[in-house]
């Protein structure tokens, strides 16, 4: 019988902003700039978001990315500048939210632009904004990812 020298991950030992997902993977928030005294989202919210992103990416073979933060006075220009630096930009979709200006921007990479077209991106933005109006940021993002993944379709 094979054995392993690797210990199981203890959630108490994880860094600030990290959680163990239901599948056993470790998911973490990557914070830009100053570190928060408290994580901006609950473990439950981070798990919901992580699971939605993972499921959508696996089903569609399109990388889904989320950005929450300042996009500047022109949110469209801000997300256009940000998008190329996101992971696997050419084969990804970015849903960017600026809570300060209540703006939602969605972009798709050149390798997936035919599947994640303007109609699909608009569906995602519409799905997100209905929850945002009720003050539910994570629910809106999860809805956007799920709606877009369904519209893109499985591969």
Short mmCIF file of N, CA and C in Angstrom, two decimals:
data_model
loop_
_atom_site.label_atom_id
_atom_site.label_comp_id
_atom_site.label_asym_id
_atom_site.label_seq_id
_atom_site.Cartn_x
_atom_site.Cartn_y
_atom_site.Cartn_z
N UNK A 1 0.85 -1.18 0.00
CA UNK A 1 0.00 0.00 0.00
C UNK A 1 0.89 1.24 0.00
N UNK A 2 0.55 2.20 -0.82
CA UNK A 2 1.32 3.44 -0.89
C UNK A 2 0.97 4.33 0.30
N UNK A 3 1.93 5.11 0.70
CA UNK A 3 1.67 6.06 1.79
C UNK A 3 2.23 7.41 1.39
N UNK A 4 1.85 8.42 2.14
CA UNK A 4 2.26 9.78 1.83
C UNK A 4 2.86 10.42 3.06
N UNK A 5 3.87 11.23 2.84
CA UNK A 5 4.47 11.99 3.93
C UNK A 5 3.84 13.36 4.05
N UNK A 6 2.90 13.69 3.16
CA UNK A 6 2.29 15.00 3.16
C UNK A 6 1.18 15.06 4.21
N UNK A 7 1.24 16.00 5.11
CA UNK A 7 0.17 16.11 6.11
C UNK A 7 -1.08 16.72 5.49
N UNK A 8 -2.23 16.41 6.07
CA UNK A 8 -3.47 17.05 5.64
C UNK A 8 -3.40 18.53 5.98
N UNK A 9 -4.09 19.34 5.21
CA UNK A 9 -4.10 20.78 5.45
C UNK A 9 -5.01 21.07 6.63
N UNK A 10 -4.49 21.83 7.58
CA UNK A 10 -5.27 22.25 8.73
C UNK A 10 -5.72 23.68 8.48
N UNK A 11 -7.04 23.89 8.48
CA UNK A 11 -7.57 25.21 8.16
C UNK A 11 -7.05 26.29 9.11
N UNK A 12 -6.76 25.92 10.34
CA UNK A 12 -6.25 26.88 11.33
C UNK A 12 -4.86 27.39 10.95
N UNK A 13 -4.13 26.63 10.14
CA UNK A 13 -2.77 27.01 9.75
C UNK A 13 -2.72 27.84 8.47
N UNK A 14 -3.86 28.02 7.81
CA UNK A 14 -3.88 28.76 6.55
C UNK A 14 -3.69 30.25 6.79
N UNK A 15 -3.08 30.95 5.83
CA UNK A 15 -2.91 32.40 5.97
C UNK A 15 -4.24 33.14 5.94
N UNK A 16 -4.21 34.38 6.33
CA UNK A 16 -5.36 35.27 6.31
C UNK A 16 -6.00 35.28 4.92
N UNK A 17 -7.32 35.09 4.84
CA UNK A 17 -8.02 35.16 3.57
C UNK A 17 -8.07 33.86 2.80
N UNK A 18 -7.69 32.73 3.42
CA UNK A 18 -7.70 31.44 2.74
C UNK A 18 -8.71 30.51 3.39
N UNK A 19 -9.24 29.57 2.60
CA UNK A 19 -10.21 28.59 3.11
C UNK A 19 -10.04 27.29 2.33
N UNK A 20 -10.52 26.21 2.92
CA UNK A 20 -10.52 24.92 2.24
C UNK A 20 -11.88 24.76 1.58
N UNK A 21 -11.89 24.46 0.26
CA UNK A 21 -13.15 24.30 -0.46
C UNK A 21 -13.75 22.94 -0.14
N UNK A 22 -14.99 22.74 -0.57
CA UNK A 22 -15.66 21.47 -0.32
C UNK A 22 -14.95 20.30 -0.99
N UNK A 23 -14.22 20.57 -2.05
CA UNK A 23 -13.47 19.51 -2.74
C UNK A 23 -12.12 19.25 -2.10
N UNK A 24 -11.75 20.06 -1.09
CA UNK A 24 -10.48 19.88 -0.42
C UNK A 24 -9.37 20.78 -0.91
N UNK A 25 -9.63 21.55 -1.99
CA UNK A 25 -8.62 22.49 -2.48
C UNK A 25 -8.54 23.69 -1.56
N UNK A 26 -7.40 24.36 -1.57
CA UNK A 26 -7.23 25.59 -0.80
C UNK A 26 -7.47 26.76 -1.74
N UNK A 27 -8.36 27.67 -1.33
CA UNK A 27 -8.70 28.86 -2.12
C UNK A 27 -8.34 30.09 -1.30
N UNK A 28 -7.74 31.08 -1.96
CA UNK A 28 -7.34 32.27 -1.22
C UNK A 28 -7.66 33.56 -1.94
N UNK A 29 -7.86 34.59 -1.15
CA UNK A 29 -8.09 35.93 -1.66
C UNK A 29 -6.73 36.58 -1.86
N UNK A 30 -6.51 37.15 -3.02
CA UNK A 30 -5.27 37.87 -3.28
C UNK A 30 -5.56 39.35 -3.13
N UNK A 31 -5.04 39.93 -2.10
CA UNK A 31 -5.34 41.32 -1.77
C UNK A 31 -4.27 42.24 -2.34
N UNK A 32 -4.71 43.27 -3.02
CA UNK A 32 -3.79 44.27 -3.56
C UNK A 32 -3.65 45.40 -2.55
N UNK A 33 -2.47 45.93 -2.42
CA UNK A 33 -2.27 47.08 -1.53
C UNK A 33 -2.28 46.68 -0.07
N UNK A 34 -2.86 47.53 0.76
CA UNK A 34 -2.89 47.29 2.19
C UNK A 34 -3.72 46.05 2.52
N UNK A 35 -3.24 45.29 3.49
CA UNK A 35 -3.95 44.10 3.94
C UNK A 35 -5.10 44.52 4.84
N UNK A 36 -6.26 43.91 4.62
CA UNK A 36 -7.42 44.21 5.44
C UNK A 36 -7.25 43.63 6.84
N UNK A 37 -7.83 44.27 7.84
CA UNK A 37 -7.82 43.70 9.19
C UNK A 37 -8.70 42.47 9.23
N UNK A 38 -9.75 42.47 8.44
CA UNK A 38 -10.62 41.33 8.29
C UNK A 38 -10.74 41.04 6.80
N UNK A 39 -10.92 39.78 6.45
CA UNK A 39 -11.11 39.43 5.05
C UNK A 39 -12.38 40.11 4.54
N UNK A 40 -12.38 40.62 3.31
CA UNK A 40 -13.54 41.36 2.82
C UNK A 40 -14.78 40.49 2.61
N UNK A 41 -14.62 39.19 2.52
CA UNK A 41 -15.74 38.29 2.30
C UNK A 41 -15.65 37.13 3.28
N UNK A 42 -16.79 36.57 3.60
CA UNK A 42 -16.82 35.41 4.51
C UNK A 42 -16.27 34.18 3.80
N UNK A 43 -15.94 33.16 4.57
CA UNK A 43 -15.48 31.90 3.98
C UNK A 43 -16.54 31.34 3.04
N UNK A 44 -17.80 31.42 3.44
CA UNK A 44 -18.90 30.92 2.63
C UNK A 44 -18.95 31.65 1.28
N UNK A 45 -18.80 32.97 1.30
CA UNK A 45 -18.84 33.75 0.06
C UNK A 45 -17.66 33.40 -0.84
N UNK A 46 -16.48 33.26 -0.25
CA UNK A 46 -15.30 32.90 -1.06
C UNK A 46 -15.45 31.51 -1.66
N UNK A 47 -16.02 30.58 -0.90
CA UNK A 47 -16.23 29.23 -1.41
C UNK A 47 -17.25 29.22 -2.55
N UNK A 48 -18.33 29.98 -2.39
CA UNK A 48 -19.33 30.09 -3.46
C UNK A 48 -18.69 30.62 -4.74
N UNK A 49 -17.90 31.68 -4.60
CA UNK A 49 -17.27 32.29 -5.77
C UNK A 49 -16.25 31.34 -6.40
N UNK A 50 -15.43 30.73 -5.56
CA UNK A 50 -14.41 29.80 -6.06
C UNK A 50 -15.06 28.62 -6.78
N UNK A 51 -16.10 28.06 -6.20
CA UNK A 51 -16.77 26.91 -6.84
C UNK A 51 -17.42 27.31 -8.15
N UNK A 52 -18.04 28.49 -8.22
CA UNK A 52 -18.65 28.95 -9.46
C UNK A 52 -17.60 29.14 -10.55
N UNK A 53 -16.47 29.76 -10.19
CA UNK A 53 -15.40 29.98 -11.16
C UNK A 53 -14.82 28.65 -11.65
N UNK A 54 -14.58 27.74 -10.72
CA UNK A 54 -14.01 26.43 -11.07
C UNK A 54 -14.96 25.65 -11.97
N UNK A 55 -16.24 25.58 -11.58
CA UNK A 55 -17.22 24.82 -12.37
C UNK A 55 -17.35 25.40 -13.77
N UNK A 56 -17.43 26.73 -13.89
CA UNK A 56 -17.59 27.37 -15.19
C UNK A 56 -16.37 27.15 -16.07
N UNK A 57 -15.20 27.26 -15.49
CA UNK A 57 -13.96 27.07 -16.26
C UNK A 57 -13.84 25.63 -16.74
N UNK A 58 -14.15 24.68 -15.87
CA UNK A 58 -14.08 23.26 -16.27
C UNK A 58 -15.09 22.93 -17.35
N UNK A 59 -16.30 23.45 -17.24
CA UNK A 59 -17.36 23.12 -18.19
C UNK A 59 -17.12 23.73 -19.56
N UNK A 60 -16.63 24.95 -19.61
CA UNK A 60 -16.51 25.68 -20.87
C UNK A 60 -15.11 25.69 -21.46
N UNK A 61 -14.11 25.40 -20.64
CA UNK A 61 -12.69 25.53 -21.03
C UNK A 61 -12.33 26.99 -21.30
N UNK A 62 -13.12 27.91 -20.73
CA UNK A 62 -12.84 29.34 -20.77
C UNK A 62 -12.48 29.73 -19.34
N UNK A 63 -11.38 30.43 -19.16
CA UNK A 63 -10.94 30.86 -17.82
C UNK A 63 -11.80 32.05 -17.39
N UNK A 64 -12.45 31.95 -16.24
CA UNK A 64 -13.25 33.05 -15.70
C UNK A 64 -12.44 33.74 -14.61
N UNK A 65 -12.36 35.07 -14.68
CA UNK A 65 -11.67 35.89 -13.68
C UNK A 65 -12.61 36.96 -13.16
N UNK A 66 -12.43 37.31 -11.89
CA UNK A 66 -13.22 38.36 -11.25
C UNK A 66 -12.27 39.41 -10.72
N UNK A 67 -12.62 40.67 -10.91
CA UNK A 67 -11.88 41.79 -10.32
C UNK A 67 -12.89 42.67 -9.60
N UNK A 68 -12.61 42.97 -8.34
CA UNK A 68 -13.44 43.89 -7.56
C UNK A 68 -12.50 44.99 -7.07
N UNK A 69 -12.73 46.20 -7.51
CA UNK A 69 -11.86 47.29 -7.09
C UNK A 69 -12.04 48.52 -7.96
N UNK A 70 -11.20 49.49 -7.71
CA UNK A 70 -11.26 50.77 -8.41
C UNK A 70 -10.85 50.61 -9.87
N UNK A 71 -11.70 51.09 -10.77
CA UNK A 71 -11.39 51.07 -12.20
C UNK A 71 -11.09 52.46 -12.74
N UNK A 72 -11.12 53.47 -11.86
CA UNK A 72 -10.85 54.83 -12.28
C UNK A 72 -12.11 55.55 -12.73
N UNK A 73 -11.94 56.79 -13.17
CA UNK A 73 -13.10 57.60 -13.55
C UNK A 73 -13.77 57.09 -14.82
N UNK A 74 -13.02 56.45 -15.70
CA UNK A 74 -13.57 55.83 -16.91
C UNK A 74 -13.43 54.32 -16.74
N UNK A 75 -14.49 53.67 -16.27
CA UNK A 75 -14.39 52.24 -15.95
C UNK A 75 -14.08 51.39 -17.17
N UNK A 76 -14.58 51.76 -18.34
CA UNK A 76 -14.29 51.00 -19.56
C UNK A 76 -12.79 51.05 -19.87
N UNK A 77 -12.19 52.20 -19.78
CA UNK A 77 -10.75 52.33 -20.02
C UNK A 77 -9.97 51.60 -18.94
N UNK A 78 -10.46 51.66 -17.71
CA UNK A 78 -9.78 50.98 -16.60
C UNK A 78 -9.73 49.48 -16.79
N UNK A 79 -10.85 48.90 -17.21
CA UNK A 79 -10.87 47.45 -17.40
C UNK A 79 -10.09 47.06 -18.66
N UNK A 80 -10.10 47.92 -19.68
CA UNK A 80 -9.30 47.64 -20.87
C UNK A 80 -7.81 47.60 -20.53
N UNK A 81 -7.37 48.46 -19.62
CA UNK A 81 -5.97 48.46 -19.19
C UNK A 81 -5.67 47.26 -18.30
N UNK A 82 -6.63 46.84 -17.49
CA UNK A 82 -6.44 45.74 -16.55
C UNK A 82 -6.48 44.37 -17.23
N UNK A 83 -7.36 44.19 -18.19
CA UNK A 83 -7.61 42.88 -18.77
C UNK A 83 -6.37 42.14 -19.27
N UNK A 84 -5.45 42.77 -20.00
CA UNK A 84 -4.29 42.02 -20.50
C UNK A 84 -3.41 41.41 -19.40
N UNK A 85 -3.48 41.94 -18.19
CA UNK A 85 -2.64 41.41 -17.10
C UNK A 85 -3.33 40.32 -16.29
N UNK A 86 -4.55 39.95 -16.65
CA UNK A 86 -5.25 38.89 -15.93
C UNK A 86 -4.75 37.52 -16.39
N UNK A 87 -4.91 36.50 -15.54
CA UNK A 87 -4.44 35.16 -15.92
C UNK A 87 -5.10 34.66 -17.20
N UNK A 88 -4.27 34.17 -18.12
CA UNK A 88 -4.72 33.57 -19.38
C UNK A 88 -5.69 34.48 -20.13
N UNK A 89 -5.36 35.75 -20.24
CA UNK A 89 -6.25 36.76 -20.81
C UNK A 89 -6.81 36.36 -22.18
N UNK A 90 -6.01 35.78 -23.03
CA UNK A 90 -6.46 35.47 -24.39
C UNK A 90 -7.60 34.45 -24.40
N UNK A 91 -7.65 33.56 -23.42
CA UNK A 91 -8.71 32.55 -23.39
C UNK A 91 -9.59 32.69 -22.15
N UNK A 92 -9.81 33.94 -21.75
CA UNK A 92 -10.57 34.16 -20.52
C UNK A 92 -11.67 35.19 -20.68
N UNK A 93 -12.49 35.25 -19.63
CA UNK A 93 -13.51 36.27 -19.47
C UNK A 93 -13.21 36.97 -18.16
N UNK A 94 -13.28 38.29 -18.16
CA UNK A 94 -13.08 39.08 -16.95
C UNK A 94 -14.37 39.80 -16.62
N UNK A 95 -14.84 39.61 -15.39
CA UNK A 95 -15.98 40.38 -14.88
C UNK A 95 -15.38 41.33 -13.86
N UNK A 96 -15.44 42.62 -14.16
CA UNK A 96 -14.84 43.64 -13.29
C UNK A 96 -15.93 44.51 -12.70
N UNK A 97 -15.85 44.71 -11.38
CA UNK A 97 -16.84 45.51 -10.67
C UNK A 97 -16.12 46.60 -9.90
N UNK A 98 -16.59 47.84 -10.07
CA UNK A 98 -16.08 48.96 -9.29
C UNK A 98 -17.19 49.38 -8.34
N UNK A 99 -17.09 48.96 -7.06
CA UNK A 99 -18.15 49.29 -6.11
C UNK A 99 -18.29 50.79 -5.86
N UNK A 100 -17.23 51.56 -6.09
CA UNK A 100 -17.27 53.01 -5.86
C UNK A 100 -18.16 53.73 -6.87
N UNK A 101 -18.18 53.23 -8.10
CA UNK A 101 -18.97 53.88 -9.15
C UNK A 101 -20.16 53.02 -9.60
N UNK A 102 -20.34 51.88 -8.95
CA UNK A 102 -21.43 50.95 -9.30
C UNK A 102 -21.38 50.53 -10.77
N UNK A 103 -20.18 50.32 -11.27
CA UNK A 103 -20.05 49.91 -12.67
C UNK A 103 -19.64 48.45 -12.77
N UNK A 104 -20.12 47.81 -13.84
CA UNK A 104 -19.79 46.41 -14.15
C UNK A 104 -19.29 46.40 -15.58
N UNK A 105 -18.14 45.83 -15.79
CA UNK A 105 -17.56 45.71 -17.13
C UNK A 105 -17.19 44.25 -17.35
N UNK A 106 -17.47 43.73 -18.54
CA UNK A 106 -17.14 42.34 -18.88
C UNK A 106 -16.33 42.35 -20.17
N UNK A 107 -15.24 41.62 -20.16
CA UNK A 107 -14.38 41.52 -21.35
C UNK A 107 -14.08 40.04 -21.61
N UNK A 108 -13.90 39.70 -22.90
CA UNK A 108 -13.47 38.35 -23.26
C UNK A 108 -12.22 38.42 -24.11
N UNK A 109 -11.39 37.41 -24.00
CA UNK A 109 -10.13 37.35 -24.73
C UNK A 109 -10.31 36.95 -26.18
N UNK A 110 -9.29 37.22 -26.97
CA UNK A 110 -9.39 37.01 -28.42
C UNK A 110 -9.59 35.54 -28.79
N UNK A 111 -9.07 34.59 -28.00
CA UNK A 111 -9.21 33.18 -28.34
C UNK A 111 -10.61 32.64 -28.04
N UNK A 112 -11.39 33.35 -27.24
CA UNK A 112 -12.74 32.89 -26.88
C UNK A 112 -13.81 33.91 -27.27
N UNK A 113 -13.44 34.93 -28.00
CA UNK A 113 -14.37 36.02 -28.33
C UNK A 113 -15.58 35.55 -29.12
N UNK A 114 -15.43 34.50 -29.92
CA UNK A 114 -16.57 34.00 -30.69
C UNK A 114 -17.59 33.33 -29.77
N UNK A 115 -17.11 32.61 -28.77
CA UNK A 115 -18.01 31.93 -27.82
C UNK A 115 -18.50 32.88 -26.73
N UNK A 116 -17.62 33.71 -26.22
CA UNK A 116 -17.97 34.70 -25.19
C UNK A 116 -18.14 36.05 -25.88
N UNK A 117 -19.15 36.13 -26.72
CA UNK A 117 -19.37 37.33 -27.54
C UNK A 117 -20.08 38.42 -26.74
N UNK A 118 -20.40 39.52 -27.41
CA UNK A 118 -21.05 40.67 -26.74
C UNK A 118 -22.37 40.28 -26.08
N UNK A 119 -23.14 39.42 -26.72
CA UNK A 119 -24.43 38.99 -26.16
C UNK A 119 -24.22 38.24 -24.85
N UNK A 120 -23.25 37.35 -24.82
CA UNK A 120 -22.95 36.58 -23.61
C UNK A 120 -22.44 37.50 -22.50
N UNK A 121 -21.58 38.43 -22.86
CA UNK A 121 -21.06 39.38 -21.86
C UNK A 121 -22.19 40.25 -21.29
N UNK A 122 -23.13 40.67 -22.14
CA UNK A 122 -24.27 41.45 -21.67
C UNK A 122 -25.16 40.63 -20.75
N UNK A 123 -25.34 39.35 -21.06
CA UNK A 123 -26.12 38.47 -20.18
C UNK A 123 -25.48 38.41 -18.78
N UNK A 124 -24.17 38.30 -18.75
CA UNK A 124 -23.47 38.26 -17.47
C UNK A 124 -23.62 39.54 -16.68
N UNK A 125 -23.47 40.67 -17.35
CA UNK A 125 -23.62 41.96 -16.67
C UNK A 125 -25.03 42.15 -16.14
N UNK A 126 -26.02 41.75 -16.92
CA UNK A 126 -27.41 41.88 -16.50
C UNK A 126 -27.70 40.98 -15.30
N UNK A 127 -27.19 39.75 -15.32
CA UNK A 127 -27.39 38.83 -14.20
C UNK A 127 -26.77 39.38 -12.92
N UNK A 128 -25.63 40.02 -13.05
CA UNK A 128 -24.94 40.56 -11.87
C UNK A 128 -25.68 41.76 -11.29
N UNK A 129 -26.12 42.66 -12.13
CA UNK A 129 -26.67 43.92 -11.63
C UNK A 129 -27.97 43.74 -10.85
N UNK A 130 -28.77 42.74 -11.19
CA UNK A 130 -30.01 42.55 -10.44
C UNK A 130 -29.72 42.21 -8.98
N UNK A 131 -28.70 41.41 -8.71
CA UNK A 131 -28.32 41.10 -7.33
C UNK A 131 -27.60 42.27 -6.68
N UNK A 132 -26.80 43.00 -7.46
CA UNK A 132 -26.08 44.15 -6.91
C UNK A 132 -27.06 45.18 -6.36
N UNK A 133 -28.18 45.37 -7.05
CA UNK A 133 -29.19 46.34 -6.60
C UNK A 133 -29.73 45.99 -5.22
N UNK A 134 -29.68 44.71 -4.87
CA UNK A 134 -30.16 44.24 -3.57
C UNK A 134 -29.02 44.17 -2.55
N UNK A 135 -27.84 44.65 -2.93
CA UNK A 135 -26.69 44.66 -2.04
C UNK A 135 -25.96 43.34 -1.94
N UNK A 136 -26.17 42.46 -2.89
CA UNK A 136 -25.57 41.12 -2.87
C UNK A 136 -24.48 41.01 -3.93
N UNK A 137 -23.27 41.42 -3.58
CA UNK A 137 -22.16 41.43 -4.53
C UNK A 137 -21.77 40.02 -4.97
N UNK A 138 -21.50 39.14 -4.03
CA UNK A 138 -21.06 37.79 -4.38
C UNK A 138 -22.15 37.02 -5.13
N UNK A 139 -23.39 37.12 -4.68
CA UNK A 139 -24.49 36.45 -5.39
C UNK A 139 -24.58 36.95 -6.82
N UNK A 140 -24.39 38.24 -7.03
CA UNK A 140 -24.42 38.79 -8.38
C UNK A 140 -23.30 38.25 -9.25
N UNK A 141 -22.11 38.15 -8.68
CA UNK A 141 -20.97 37.63 -9.44
C UNK A 141 -21.16 36.15 -9.76
N UNK A 142 -21.64 35.38 -8.78
CA UNK A 142 -21.90 33.96 -9.01
C UNK A 142 -22.95 33.80 -10.11
N UNK A 143 -24.00 34.60 -10.05
CA UNK A 143 -25.04 34.55 -11.09
C UNK A 143 -24.45 34.87 -12.47
N UNK A 144 -23.63 35.91 -12.53
CA UNK A 144 -23.02 36.30 -13.81
C UNK A 144 -22.18 35.16 -14.38
N UNK A 145 -21.36 34.55 -13.55
CA UNK A 145 -20.50 33.45 -14.01
C UNK A 145 -21.35 32.28 -14.50
N UNK A 146 -22.37 31.92 -13.75
CA UNK A 146 -23.21 30.77 -14.13
C UNK A 146 -23.99 31.03 -15.42
N UNK A 147 -24.54 32.22 -15.54
CA UNK A 147 -25.31 32.57 -16.74
C UNK A 147 -24.39 32.57 -17.96
N UNK A 148 -23.22 33.16 -17.82
CA UNK A 148 -22.28 33.21 -18.95
C UNK A 148 -21.81 31.82 -19.32
N UNK A 149 -21.51 30.99 -18.35
CA UNK A 149 -21.05 29.63 -18.63
C UNK A 149 -22.14 28.84 -19.36
N UNK A 150 -23.39 29.00 -18.93
CA UNK A 150 -24.50 28.32 -19.60
C UNK A 150 -24.65 28.79 -21.05
N UNK A 151 -24.48 30.09 -21.27
CA UNK A 151 -24.60 30.65 -22.62
C UNK A 151 -23.43 30.24 -23.51
N UNK A 152 -22.26 30.14 -22.93
CA UNK A 152 -21.07 29.73 -23.70
C UNK A 152 -21.20 28.27 -24.10
N UNK A 153 -21.65 27.44 -23.17
CA UNK A 153 -21.85 26.02 -23.44
C UNK A 153 -20.64 25.18 -23.10
N UNK A 154 -20.89 23.92 -23.00
CA UNK A 154 -19.84 22.95 -22.65
C UNK A 154 -19.00 22.60 -23.86
N UNK A 155 -17.77 22.19 -23.56
CA UNK A 155 -16.86 21.75 -24.62
C UNK A 155 -16.56 20.29 -24.41
#
